[in-house]
Amino acid sequence: MSDFDDDRADLEKTSVVSSDTFKLRIAEAGNAPPSIVLLVGPANAVGRQWPIEDTDYVIGRSISAHVSVDDGSVSKSHAKLTLEGGAVTIIDLESTNKTIVNGNVLLPLSPRRLENHDQIKLGNIIFKFLERGNIETVSAAQTFDKANIDPLTQINNKGALEYKGIEYFKKSQLLDTPFSIITFDIDHFKKVNDTYGHSAGDYILKEVASDINKLIRGNDFFARSGGEEFTAILLGGDCTQATDIAERMRTTIGNREFDFQGTKIPITISLGVSTKSNKDHSWLDVFDRADQALYKSKKGGRNQVNVIDS
């Protein structure tokens, strides 16, 4: 495709954007650092973007890599991005499956300067490089965020939870730090919809999500994992800490006055807690126990916290 065709394609993509929105994106792009975007790789990570803001960024399979990609074709430390004087170079770190830029195999430990829209292939993984100030940086970030955010509650969705569950579990193993999960349901939510209407149900979902989100610590993760079910991952939180946080969640919602169009709606939540043990092979092992503990809370009368530790 010629440069003219590229320009025309870009124009066609942006022509449907309103003038004010386009001006805002231009302004945001002006402050955007260079970045790489995942084009081909794990399905729940495609579109994810990594800004290049420090001197050296290692790309690899290791969870400790700055850009960590969970794929067996990628070496633990596969390649390194270096930012210097506004320019970004890439270096293959003697990887098993090579580093390829625009179809050209890089010699190990030999730097190659990246240009806008260069494609970087590491094993079966493909990234695209975006230079500083590229408007596509803003669009890519917005697209990825939209795919991982629940449109009603504006918190993370189930797809984002599955990705973060894998990532946080591996981090807990690497750092030898506790990993706990809290999952909860809104009690009798069907009755809320049936009695007050679905608009009231949507209001409750949004308000509960907002209230609980304020209790989530900076290193933790919170998502809507089902219709009226929510899940929090606590990285560095042991069972005692997770149980304390779950109790705060329970009392926060139980003591909250939900007022929908002048009607008071009493709301409580049931919660389950579990913490990673040495027997666990994945984050789903911990999640399943937390879900069993949640079921125990519901069977036990609701509006309570139960723990299944291992």
PDB file of C-alpha atoms in Angstrom:
ATOM      1  CA  MET A   1       0.000   0.000   0.000  1.00  0.00           C
ATOM      2  CA  SER A   2       1.343   3.493  -0.907  1.00  0.00           C
ATOM      3  CA  ASP A   3       1.830   6.379   1.556  1.00  0.00           C
ATOM      4  CA  PHE A   4      -1.156   8.056  -0.092  1.00  0.00           C
ATOM      5  CA  ASP A   5      -3.314   4.983   0.569  1.00  0.00           C
ATOM      6  CA  ASP A   6      -2.116   4.897   4.178  1.00  0.00           C
ATOM      7  CA  ASP A   7      -3.059   8.553   4.641  1.00  0.00           C
ATOM      8  CA  ARG A   8      -6.450   7.997   3.014  1.00  0.00           C
ATOM      9  CA  ALA A   9      -7.145   4.977   5.242  1.00  0.00           C
ATOM     10  CA  ASP A  10      -6.248   7.018   8.318  1.00  0.00           C
ATOM     11  CA  LEU A  11      -8.558   9.806   7.154  1.00  0.00           C
ATOM     12  CA  GLU A  12     -11.418   7.367   6.607  1.00  0.00           C
ATOM     13  CA  LYS A  13     -10.969   5.953  10.123  1.00  0.00           C
ATOM     14  CA  THR A  14     -11.022   9.376  11.762  1.00  0.00           C
ATOM     15  CA  SER A  15     -13.713  11.001   9.624  1.00  0.00           C
ATOM     16  CA  VAL A  16     -16.486   9.521  11.743  1.00  0.00           C
ATOM     17  CA  VAL A  17     -15.041  11.050  14.928  1.00  0.00           C
ATOM     18  CA  SER A  18     -16.630  14.339  15.977  1.00  0.00           C
ATOM     19  CA  SER A  19     -14.465  17.463  15.714  1.00  0.00           C
ATOM     20  CA  ASP A  20     -14.298  18.013  19.490  1.00  0.00           C
ATOM     21  CA  THR A  21     -13.468  14.369  20.165  1.00  0.00           C
ATOM     22  CA  PHE A  22     -10.769  14.398  17.502  1.00  0.00           C
ATOM     23  CA  LYS A  23      -9.218  17.559  18.977  1.00  0.00           C
ATOM     24  CA  LEU A  24      -9.207  15.927  22.410  1.00  0.00           C
ATOM     25  CA  ARG A  25      -7.479  12.835  21.038  1.00  0.00           C
ATOM     26  CA  ILE A  26      -4.888  15.007  19.309  1.00  0.00           C
ATOM     27  CA  ALA A  27      -4.189  16.779  22.603  1.00  0.00           C
ATOM     28  CA  GLU A  28      -3.919  13.475  24.502  1.00  0.00           C
ATOM     29  CA  ALA A  29      -1.684  11.996  21.810  1.00  0.00           C
ATOM     30  CA  GLY A  30       0.718  14.920  22.144  1.00  0.00           C
ATOM     31  CA  ASN A  31       1.527  13.725  25.666  1.00  0.00           C
ATOM     32  CA  ALA A  32       1.602  10.019  24.795  1.00  0.00           C
ATOM     33  CA  PRO A  33       4.962   8.273  25.218  1.00  0.00           C
ATOM     34  CA  PRO A  34       6.191   5.717  22.680  1.00  0.00           C
ATOM     35  CA  SER A  35       4.552   2.348  23.223  1.00  0.00           C
ATOM     36  CA  ILE A  36       4.045  -1.178  21.933  1.00  0.00           C
ATOM     37  CA  VAL A  37       0.636  -2.768  21.354  1.00  0.00           C
ATOM     38  CA  LEU A  38      -0.007  -6.521  21.323  1.00  0.00           C
ATOM     39  CA  LEU A  39      -1.463  -7.515  17.936  1.00  0.00           C
ATOM     40  CA  VAL A  40      -1.189 -11.320  18.115  1.00  0.00           C
ATOM     41  CA  GLY A  41      -0.994 -13.306  21.358  1.00  0.00           C
ATOM     42  CA  PRO A  42      -3.156 -14.491  24.269  1.00  0.00           C
ATOM     43  CA  ALA A  43      -6.745 -13.575  23.376  1.00  0.00           C
ATOM     44  CA  ASN A  44      -7.479 -11.682  26.571  1.00  0.00           C
ATOM     45  CA  ALA A  45      -4.336  -9.550  26.154  1.00  0.00           C
ATOM     46  CA  VAL A  46      -4.642  -8.591  22.467  1.00  0.00           C
ATOM     47  CA  GLY A  47      -4.799  -4.808  22.240  1.00  0.00           C
ATOM     48  CA  ARG A  48      -3.000  -4.270  25.516  1.00  0.00           C
ATOM     49  CA  GLN A  49      -0.553  -1.400  25.383  1.00  0.00           C
ATOM     50  CA  TRP A  50       2.722  -0.838  27.242  1.00  0.00           C
ATOM     51  CA  PRO A  51       4.147   2.720  27.367  1.00  0.00           C
ATOM     52  CA  ILE A  52       7.930   2.961  27.117  1.00  0.00           C
ATOM     53  CA  GLU A  53       8.839   5.578  29.697  1.00  0.00           C
ATOM     54  CA  ASP A  54      12.017   4.268  31.362  1.00  0.00           C
ATOM     55  CA  THR A  55      15.447   3.483  29.949  1.00  0.00           C
ATOM     56  CA  ASP A  56      15.194  -0.309  29.571  1.00  0.00           C
ATOM     57  CA  TYR A  57      12.130  -2.531  29.130  1.00  0.00           C
ATOM     58  CA  VAL A  58      12.541  -6.302  28.973  1.00  0.00           C
ATOM     59  CA  ILE A  59       9.959  -8.288  26.970  1.00  0.00           C
ATOM     60  CA  GLY A  60       9.606 -11.942  27.901  1.00  0.00           C
ATOM     61  CA  ARG A  61       7.632 -14.826  29.328  1.00  0.00           C
ATOM     62  CA  SER A  62       8.865 -14.201  32.872  1.00  0.00           C
ATOM     63  CA  ILE A  63       6.317 -12.527  35.131  1.00  0.00           C
ATOM     64  CA  SER A  64       9.135 -10.220  36.257  1.00  0.00           C
ATOM     65  CA  ALA A  65       9.621  -8.875  32.714  1.00  0.00           C
ATOM     66  CA  HIS A  66       8.449  -5.310  32.178  1.00  0.00           C
ATOM     67  CA  VAL A  67       6.311  -6.598  29.279  1.00  0.00           C
ATOM     68  CA  SER A  68       5.236 -10.074  30.374  1.00  0.00           C
ATOM     69  CA  VAL A  69       3.504 -12.305  27.804  1.00  0.00           C
ATOM     70  CA  ASP A  70       2.342 -15.772  28.797  1.00  0.00           C
ATOM     71  CA  ASP A  71       3.315 -17.769  25.714  1.00  0.00           C
ATOM     72  CA  GLY A  72       5.692 -20.737  25.490  1.00  0.00           C
ATOM     73  CA  SER A  73       7.255 -19.516  22.236  1.00  0.00           C
ATOM     74  CA  VAL A  74       8.655 -16.461  24.025  1.00  0.00           C
ATOM     75  CA  SER A  75      11.896 -16.737  26.037  1.00  0.00           C
ATOM     76  CA  LYS A  76      11.838 -15.673  29.689  1.00  0.00           C
ATOM     77  CA  SER A  77      13.909 -12.608  28.750  1.00  0.00           C
ATOM     78  CA  HIS A  78      13.421 -12.404  24.990  1.00  0.00           C
ATOM     79  CA  ALA A  79      14.229  -8.843  23.944  1.00  0.00           C
ATOM     80  CA  LYS A  80      14.882  -5.425  25.425  1.00  0.00           C
ATOM     81  CA  LEU A  81      13.556  -2.000  24.448  1.00  0.00           C
ATOM     82  CA  THR A  82      15.832   0.958  25.168  1.00  0.00           C
ATOM     83  CA  LEU A  83      14.653   4.575  25.255  1.00  0.00           C
ATOM     84  CA  GLU A  84      17.356   7.175  24.739  1.00  0.00           C
ATOM     85  CA  GLY A  85      17.020  10.721  23.479  1.00  0.00           C
ATOM     86  CA  GLY A  86      13.437  10.074  22.372  1.00  0.00           C
ATOM     87  CA  ALA A  87      14.463   7.154  20.157  1.00  0.00           C
ATOM     88  CA  VAL A  88      13.557   3.536  20.932  1.00  0.00           C
ATOM     89  CA  THR A  89      15.785   0.620  19.973  1.00  0.00           C
ATOM     90  CA  ILE A  90      15.182  -3.115  20.359  1.00  0.00           C
ATOM     91  CA  ILE A  91      17.808  -5.749  21.162  1.00  0.00           C
ATOM     92  CA  ASP A  92      17.379  -9.514  20.954  1.00  0.00           C
ATOM     93  CA  LEU A  93      18.626 -11.082  24.196  1.00  0.00           C
ATOM     94  CA  GLU A  94      19.859 -14.297  22.556  1.00  0.00           C
ATOM     95  CA  SER A  95      16.330 -15.682  22.531  1.00  0.00           C
ATOM     96  CA  THR A  96      15.442 -19.198  21.391  1.00  0.00           C
ATOM     97  CA  ASN A  97      12.941 -18.186  18.696  1.00  0.00           C
ATOM     98  CA  LYS A  98      14.581 -14.940  17.572  1.00  0.00           C
ATOM     99  CA  THR A  99      13.326 -11.371  17.376  1.00  0.00           C
ATOM    100  CA  ILE A 100      12.019 -10.313  13.968  1.00  0.00           C
ATOM    101  CA  VAL A 101      11.233  -6.713  12.942  1.00  0.00           C
ATOM    102  CA  ASN A 102       9.228  -6.284   9.730  1.00  0.00           C
ATOM    103  CA  GLY A 103      10.310  -9.740   8.581  1.00  0.00           C
ATOM    104  CA  ASN A 104      14.009  -9.173   9.291  1.00  0.00           C
ATOM    105  CA  VAL A 105      15.684 -11.386  11.889  1.00  0.00           C
ATOM    106  CA  LEU A 106      17.780  -9.387  14.359  1.00  0.00           C
ATOM    107  CA  LEU A 107      21.269 -10.485  15.254  1.00  0.00           C
ATOM    108  CA  PRO A 108      21.529 -11.235  19.000  1.00  0.00           C
ATOM    109  CA  LEU A 109      22.598  -8.250  21.122  1.00  0.00           C
ATOM    110  CA  SER A 110      22.619  -5.983  18.060  1.00  0.00           C
ATOM    111  CA  PRO A 111      20.345  -2.917  18.527  1.00  0.00           C
ATOM    112  CA  ARG A 112      17.835  -1.878  15.887  1.00  0.00           C
ATOM    113  CA  ARG A 113      16.060   1.488  15.992  1.00  0.00           C
ATOM    114  CA  LEU A 114      12.288   1.215  15.757  1.00  0.00           C
ATOM    115  CA  GLU A 115      10.153   3.325  13.444  1.00  0.00           C
ATOM    116  CA  ASN A 116       6.466   4.136  13.697  1.00  0.00           C
ATOM    117  CA  HIS A 117       4.224   1.078  13.029  1.00  0.00           C
ATOM    118  CA  ASP A 118       7.123  -1.402  12.953  1.00  0.00           C
ATOM    119  CA  GLN A 119       5.931  -4.948  13.647  1.00  0.00           C
ATOM    120  CA  ILE A 120       7.940  -6.917  16.192  1.00  0.00           C
ATOM    121  CA  LYS A 121       7.634 -10.710  16.214  1.00  0.00           C
ATOM    122  CA  LEU A 122       8.839 -12.749  19.203  1.00  0.00           C
ATOM    123  CA  GLY A 123       8.073 -16.451  18.702  1.00  0.00           C
ATOM    124  CA  ASN A 124       4.338 -16.523  17.963  1.00  0.00           C
ATOM    125  CA  ILE A 125       3.738 -13.084  19.484  1.00  0.00           C
ATOM    126  CA  ILE A 126       3.471  -9.877  17.426  1.00  0.00           C
ATOM    127  CA  PHE A 127       3.623  -6.286  18.696  1.00  0.00           C
ATOM    128  CA  LYS A 128       3.274  -2.987  16.880  1.00  0.00           C
ATOM    129  CA  PHE A 129       5.494  -0.047  17.808  1.00  0.00           C
ATOM    130  CA  LEU A 130       3.935   3.416  18.073  1.00  0.00           C
ATOM    131  CA  GLU A 131       6.213   6.447  18.234  1.00  0.00           C
ATOM    132  CA  ARG A 132       5.798   9.304  20.704  1.00  0.00           C
ATOM    133  CA  GLY A 133       2.737  11.459  20.073  1.00  0.00           C
ATOM    134  CA  ASN A 134       0.967   8.947  17.810  1.00  0.00           C
ATOM    135  CA  ILE A 135      -2.812   9.440  17.960  1.00  0.00           C
ATOM    136  CA  GLU A 136      -3.234   5.674  17.584  1.00  0.00           C
ATOM    137  CA  THR A 137      -1.744   5.331  21.083  1.00  0.00           C
ATOM    138  CA  VAL A 138      -4.859   6.971  22.515  1.00  0.00           C
ATOM    139  CA  SER A 139      -7.249   4.982  20.300  1.00  0.00           C
ATOM    140  CA  ALA A 140      -5.585   1.654  21.139  1.00  0.00           C
ATOM    141  CA  ALA A 141      -5.731   2.353  24.864  1.00  0.00           C
ATOM    142  CA  GLN A 142      -9.410   3.337  24.661  1.00  0.00           C
ATOM    143  CA  THR A 143     -10.277   0.221  22.639  1.00  0.00           C
ATOM    144  CA  PHE A 144      -8.519  -2.093  25.105  1.00  0.00           C
ATOM    145  CA  ASP A 145     -10.117  -0.373  28.101  1.00  0.00           C
ATOM    146  CA  LYS A 146     -13.548  -0.659  26.499  1.00  0.00           C
ATOM    147  CA  ALA A 147     -13.069  -4.399  25.969  1.00  0.00           C
ATOM    148  CA  ASN A 148     -12.117  -4.930  29.612  1.00  0.00           C
ATOM    149  CA  ILE A 149     -14.584  -2.632  31.382  1.00  0.00           C
ATOM    150  CA  ASP A 150     -18.126  -3.595  32.325  1.00  0.00           C
ATOM    151  CA  PRO A 151     -20.315  -0.947  30.643  1.00  0.00           C
ATOM    152  CA  LEU A 152     -22.875  -0.754  33.463  1.00  0.00           C
ATOM    153  CA  THR A 153     -20.686  -0.578  36.571  1.00  0.00           C
ATOM    154  CA  GLN A 154     -17.570   0.863  34.910  1.00  0.00           C
ATOM    155  CA  ILE A 155     -15.308  -1.571  36.745  1.00  0.00           C
ATOM    156  CA  ASN A 156     -13.325  -4.483  35.277  1.00  0.00           C
ATOM    157  CA  ASN A 157     -15.254  -7.289  33.579  1.00  0.00           C
ATOM    158  CA  LYS A 158     -14.898 -11.083  33.628  1.00  0.00           C
ATOM    159  CA  GLY A 159     -12.390 -11.127  30.764  1.00  0.00           C
ATOM    160  CA  ALA A 160     -10.114  -8.731  32.623  1.00  0.00           C
ATOM    161  CA  LEU A 161     -10.510 -10.852  35.770  1.00  0.00           C
ATOM    162  CA  GLU A 162      -9.337 -13.983  33.984  1.00  0.00           C
ATOM    163  CA  TYR A 163      -6.240 -12.210  32.662  1.00  0.00           C
ATOM    164  CA  LYS A 164      -5.386 -10.596  36.013  1.00  0.00           C
ATOM    165  CA  GLY A 165      -6.041 -13.833  37.885  1.00  0.00           C
ATOM    166  CA  ILE A 166      -3.278 -15.565  35.902  1.00  0.00           C
ATOM    167  CA  GLU A 167      -0.929 -12.580  36.204  1.00  0.00           C
ATOM    168  CA  TYR A 168      -1.411 -12.035  39.958  1.00  0.00           C
ATOM    169  CA  PHE A 169      -1.134 -15.749  40.757  1.00  0.00           C
ATOM    170  CA  LYS A 170       2.227 -15.917  38.981  1.00  0.00           C
ATOM    171  CA  LYS A 171       3.393 -12.764  40.730  1.00  0.00           C
ATOM    172  CA  SER A 172       2.491 -14.243  44.098  1.00  0.00           C
ATOM    173  CA  GLN A 173       4.602 -17.302  43.293  1.00  0.00           C
ATOM    174  CA  LEU A 174       7.540 -15.240  42.074  1.00  0.00           C
ATOM    175  CA  LEU A 175       7.468 -12.821  45.006  1.00  0.00           C
ATOM    176  CA  ASP A 176       6.456 -15.488  47.543  1.00  0.00           C
ATOM    177  CA  THR A 177       3.619 -13.266  48.718  1.00  0.00           C
ATOM    178  CA  PRO A 178       0.048 -14.185  49.756  1.00  0.00           C
ATOM    179  CA  PHE A 179      -2.719 -14.275  47.174  1.00  0.00           C
ATOM    180  CA  SER A 180      -6.350 -14.146  48.301  1.00  0.00           C
ATOM    181  CA  ILE A 181      -9.710 -13.947  46.579  1.00  0.00           C
ATOM    182  CA  ILE A 182     -12.979 -12.483  47.829  1.00  0.00           C
ATOM    183  CA  THR A 183     -16.108 -13.184  45.831  1.00  0.00           C
ATOM    184  CA  PHE A 184     -19.605 -11.977  46.692  1.00  0.00           C
ATOM    185  CA  ASP A 185     -23.200 -11.925  45.524  1.00  0.00           C
ATOM    186  CA  ILE A 186     -25.901  -9.323  46.089  1.00  0.00           C
ATOM    187  CA  ASP A 187     -28.497 -11.113  48.214  1.00  0.00           C
ATOM    188  CA  HIS A 188     -31.950 -11.714  46.693  1.00  0.00           C
ATOM    189  CA  PHE A 189     -31.069  -9.662  43.630  1.00  0.00           C
ATOM    190  CA  LYS A 190     -33.775 -11.284  41.520  1.00  0.00           C
ATOM    191  CA  LYS A 191     -36.325 -10.098  44.067  1.00  0.00           C
ATOM    192  CA  VAL A 192     -35.007  -6.553  43.692  1.00  0.00           C
ATOM    193  CA  ASN A 193     -35.570  -6.702  39.920  1.00  0.00           C
ATOM    194  CA  ASP A 194     -38.987  -8.313  40.292  1.00  0.00           C
ATOM    195  CA  THR A 195     -40.165  -5.881  42.993  1.00  0.00           C
ATOM    196  CA  TYR A 196     -38.652  -2.566  41.936  1.00  0.00           C
ATOM    197  CA  GLY A 197     -37.844  -3.089  38.264  1.00  0.00           C
ATOM    198  CA  HIS A 198     -34.662  -3.586  36.259  1.00  0.00           C
ATOM    199  CA  SER A 199     -33.757   0.099  36.421  1.00  0.00           C
ATOM    200  CA  ALA A 200     -33.599  -0.240  40.182  1.00  0.00           C
ATOM    201  CA  GLY A 201     -31.493  -3.367  39.778  1.00  0.00           C
ATOM    202  CA  ASP A 202     -29.048  -1.496  37.550  1.00  0.00           C
ATOM    203  CA  TYR A 203     -28.871   1.293  40.127  1.00  0.00           C
ATOM    204  CA  ILE A 204     -28.024  -1.221  42.882  1.00  0.00           C
ATOM    205  CA  LEU A 205     -25.312  -2.874  40.767  1.00  0.00           C
ATOM    206  CA  LYS A 206     -23.670   0.467  39.998  1.00  0.00           C
ATOM    207  CA  GLU A 207     -23.834   1.722  43.580  1.00  0.00           C
ATOM    208  CA  VAL A 208     -22.547  -1.516  45.113  1.00  0.00           C
ATOM    209  CA  ALA A 209     -19.658  -1.609  42.625  1.00  0.00           C
ATOM    210  CA  SER A 210     -18.793   2.012  43.380  1.00  0.00           C
ATOM    211  CA  ASP A 211     -18.901   1.535  47.174  1.00  0.00           C
ATOM    212  CA  ILE A 212     -16.788  -1.626  47.150  1.00  0.00           C
ATOM    213  CA  ASN A 213     -14.307  -0.164  44.675  1.00  0.00           C
ATOM    214  CA  LYS A 214     -13.434   2.474  47.283  1.00  0.00           C
ATOM    215  CA  LEU A 215     -12.317  -0.300  49.658  1.00  0.00           C
ATOM    216  CA  ILE A 216      -9.947  -1.905  47.144  1.00  0.00           C
ATOM    217  CA  ARG A 217      -6.261  -1.250  47.804  1.00  0.00           C
ATOM    218  CA  GLY A 218      -3.927   0.061  45.115  1.00  0.00           C
ATOM    219  CA  ASN A 219      -2.281  -3.283  44.313  1.00  0.00           C
ATOM    220  CA  ASP A 220      -5.536  -5.245  44.323  1.00  0.00           C
ATOM    221  CA  PHE A 221      -8.057  -5.914  41.569  1.00  0.00           C
ATOM    222  CA  PHE A 222     -11.864  -5.744  41.478  1.00  0.00           C
ATOM    223  CA  ALA A 223     -14.252  -6.948  38.778  1.00  0.00           C
ATOM    224  CA  ARG A 224     -17.844  -7.816  38.015  1.00  0.00           C
ATOM    225  CA  SER A 225     -17.583 -11.560  37.447  1.00  0.00           C
ATOM    226  CA  GLY A 226     -21.249 -12.350  36.742  1.00  0.00           C
ATOM    227  CA  GLY A 227     -24.749 -10.881  36.803  1.00  0.00           C
ATOM    228  CA  GLU A 228     -24.775  -9.854  40.469  1.00  0.00           C
ATOM    229  CA  GLU A 229     -21.452 -11.462  41.396  1.00  0.00           C
ATOM    230  CA  PHE A 230     -18.215  -9.587  42.029  1.00  0.00           C
ATOM    231  CA  THR A 231     -14.640 -10.718  42.694  1.00  0.00           C
ATOM    232  CA  ALA A 232     -11.646  -9.064  44.329  1.00  0.00           C
ATOM    233  CA  ILE A 233      -8.058 -10.357  44.073  1.00  0.00           C
ATOM    234  CA  LEU A 234      -5.773  -9.318  46.912  1.00  0.00           C
ATOM    235  CA  LEU A 235      -2.070  -9.557  46.050  1.00  0.00           C
ATOM    236  CA  GLY A 236      -0.088  -9.544  49.284  1.00  0.00           C
ATOM    237  CA  GLY A 237      -3.174 -10.046  51.437  1.00  0.00           C
ATOM    238  CA  ASP A 238      -3.224 -13.138  53.656  1.00  0.00           C
ATOM    239  CA  CYS A 239      -6.362 -14.910  54.870  1.00  0.00           C
ATOM    240  CA  THR A 240      -6.764 -12.711  57.965  1.00  0.00           C
ATOM    241  CA  GLN A 241      -6.445  -9.504  55.953  1.00  0.00           C
ATOM    242  CA  ALA A 242      -8.795 -10.793  53.252  1.00  0.00           C
ATOM    243  CA  THR A 243     -11.394 -11.770  55.853  1.00  0.00           C
ATOM    244  CA  ASP A 244     -11.164  -8.331  57.493  1.00  0.00           C
ATOM    245  CA  ILE A 245     -11.639  -6.628  54.121  1.00  0.00           C
ATOM    246  CA  ALA A 246     -14.573  -8.909  53.307  1.00  0.00           C
ATOM    247  CA  GLU A 247     -16.216  -7.951  56.617  1.00  0.00           C
ATOM    248  CA  ARG A 248     -15.741  -4.271  55.795  1.00  0.00           C
ATOM    249  CA  MET A 249     -17.386  -4.902  52.433  1.00  0.00           C
ATOM    250  CA  ARG A 250     -20.307  -6.639  54.102  1.00  0.00           C
ATOM    251  CA  THR A 251     -20.887  -3.926  56.726  1.00  0.00           C
ATOM    252  CA  THR A 252     -20.412  -1.110  54.197  1.00  0.00           C
ATOM    253  CA  ILE A 253     -23.226  -2.425  52.012  1.00  0.00           C
ATOM    254  CA  GLY A 254     -25.412  -3.567  54.917  1.00  0.00           C
ATOM    255  CA  ASN A 255     -25.242  -0.130  56.552  1.00  0.00           C
ATOM    256  CA  ARG A 256     -25.714   1.784  53.300  1.00  0.00           C
ATOM    257  CA  GLU A 257     -29.085   3.373  52.536  1.00  0.00           C
ATOM    258  CA  PHE A 258     -29.955   2.713  48.886  1.00  0.00           C
ATOM    259  CA  ASP A 259     -32.549   5.219  47.690  1.00  0.00           C
ATOM    260  CA  PHE A 260     -33.933   4.667  44.197  1.00  0.00           C
ATOM    261  CA  GLN A 261     -36.302   7.417  43.093  1.00  0.00           C
ATOM    262  CA  GLY A 262     -37.488   7.957  46.655  1.00  0.00           C
ATOM    263  CA  THR A 263     -37.811   4.252  47.492  1.00  0.00           C
ATOM    264  CA  LYS A 264     -35.507   2.729  50.120  1.00  0.00           C
ATOM    265  CA  ILE A 265     -34.163  -0.665  49.049  1.00  0.00           C
ATOM    266  CA  PRO A 266     -32.444  -2.794  51.726  1.00  0.00           C
ATOM    267  CA  ILE A 267     -29.377  -4.557  50.346  1.00  0.00           C
ATOM    268  CA  THR A 268     -26.938  -7.063  51.820  1.00  0.00           C
ATOM    269  CA  ILE A 269     -24.177  -9.202  50.333  1.00  0.00           C
ATOM    270  CA  SER A 270     -22.863 -12.714  50.977  1.00  0.00           C
ATOM    271  CA  LEU A 271     -19.129 -13.307  50.666  1.00  0.00           C
ATOM    272  CA  GLY A 272     -16.589 -16.102  50.336  1.00  0.00           C
ATOM    273  CA  VAL A 273     -12.844 -15.907  51.012  1.00  0.00           C
ATOM    274  CA  SER A 274      -9.905 -18.160  50.168  1.00  0.00           C
ATOM    275  CA  THR A 275      -6.096 -17.857  50.102  1.00  0.00           C
ATOM    276  CA  LYS A 276      -3.520 -19.599  47.902  1.00  0.00           C
ATOM    277  CA  SER A 277      -1.893 -22.707  49.342  1.00  0.00           C
ATOM    278  CA  ASN A 278       1.124 -24.733  48.209  1.00  0.00           C
ATOM    279  CA  LYS A 279      -1.251 -27.262  46.634  1.00  0.00           C
ATOM    280  CA  ASP A 280      -2.754 -24.766  44.199  1.00  0.00           C
ATOM    281  CA  HIS A 281      -1.739 -24.949  40.537  1.00  0.00           C
ATOM    282  CA  SER A 282      -3.652 -21.912  39.250  1.00  0.00           C
ATOM    283  CA  TRP A 283      -5.678 -18.938  40.409  1.00  0.00           C
ATOM    284  CA  LEU A 284      -8.852 -20.877  39.579  1.00  0.00           C
ATOM    285  CA  ASP A 285      -8.113 -23.295  42.431  1.00  0.00           C
ATOM    286  CA  VAL A 286      -8.330 -20.353  44.834  1.00  0.00           C
ATOM    287  CA  PHE A 287     -11.354 -18.880  43.077  1.00  0.00           C
ATOM    288  CA  ASP A 288     -13.249 -22.187  43.248  1.00  0.00           C
ATOM    289  CA  ARG A 289     -12.738 -22.367  47.031  1.00  0.00           C
ATOM    290  CA  ALA A 290     -13.848 -18.752  47.449  1.00  0.00           C
ATOM    291  CA  ASP A 291     -16.935 -19.587  45.402  1.00  0.00           C
ATOM    292  CA  GLN A 292     -17.629 -22.606  47.640  1.00  0.00           C
ATOM    293  CA  ALA A 293     -17.281 -20.343  50.689  1.00  0.00           C
ATOM    294  CA  LEU A 294     -19.735 -17.888  49.080  1.00  0.00           C
ATOM    295  CA  TYR A 295     -22.217 -20.729  48.571  1.00  0.00           C
ATOM    296  CA  LYS A 296     -21.799 -21.628  52.240  1.00  0.00           C
ATOM    297  CA  SER A 297     -22.636 -18.027  53.201  1.00  0.00           C
ATOM    298  CA  LYS A 298     -25.784 -18.104  51.094  1.00  0.00           C
ATOM    299  CA  LYS A 299     -26.894 -21.469  52.473  1.00  0.00           C
ATOM    300  CA  GLY A 300     -26.154 -20.260  56.013  1.00  0.00           C
ATOM    301  CA  GLY A 301     -28.620 -17.380  55.853  1.00  0.00           C
ATOM    302  CA  ARG A 302     -26.811 -14.766  53.709  1.00  0.00           C
ATOM    303  CA  ASN A 303     -25.312 -11.430  54.795  1.00  0.00           C
ATOM    304  CA  GLN A 304     -22.211 -13.153  56.146  1.00  0.00           C
ATOM    305  CA  VAL A 305     -18.592 -14.045  55.368  1.00  0.00           C
ATOM    306  CA  ASN A 306     -17.285 -17.602  55.170  1.00  0.00           C
ATOM    307  CA  VAL A 307     -13.723 -18.783  54.612  1.00  0.00           C
ATOM    308  CA  ILE A 308     -12.361 -21.963  53.004  1.00  0.00           C
ATOM    309  CA  ASP A 309      -8.610 -21.625  53.393  1.00  0.00           C
ATOM    310  CA  SER A 310      -7.286 -24.761  51.683  1.00  0.00           C
TER     311      SER A 310
END
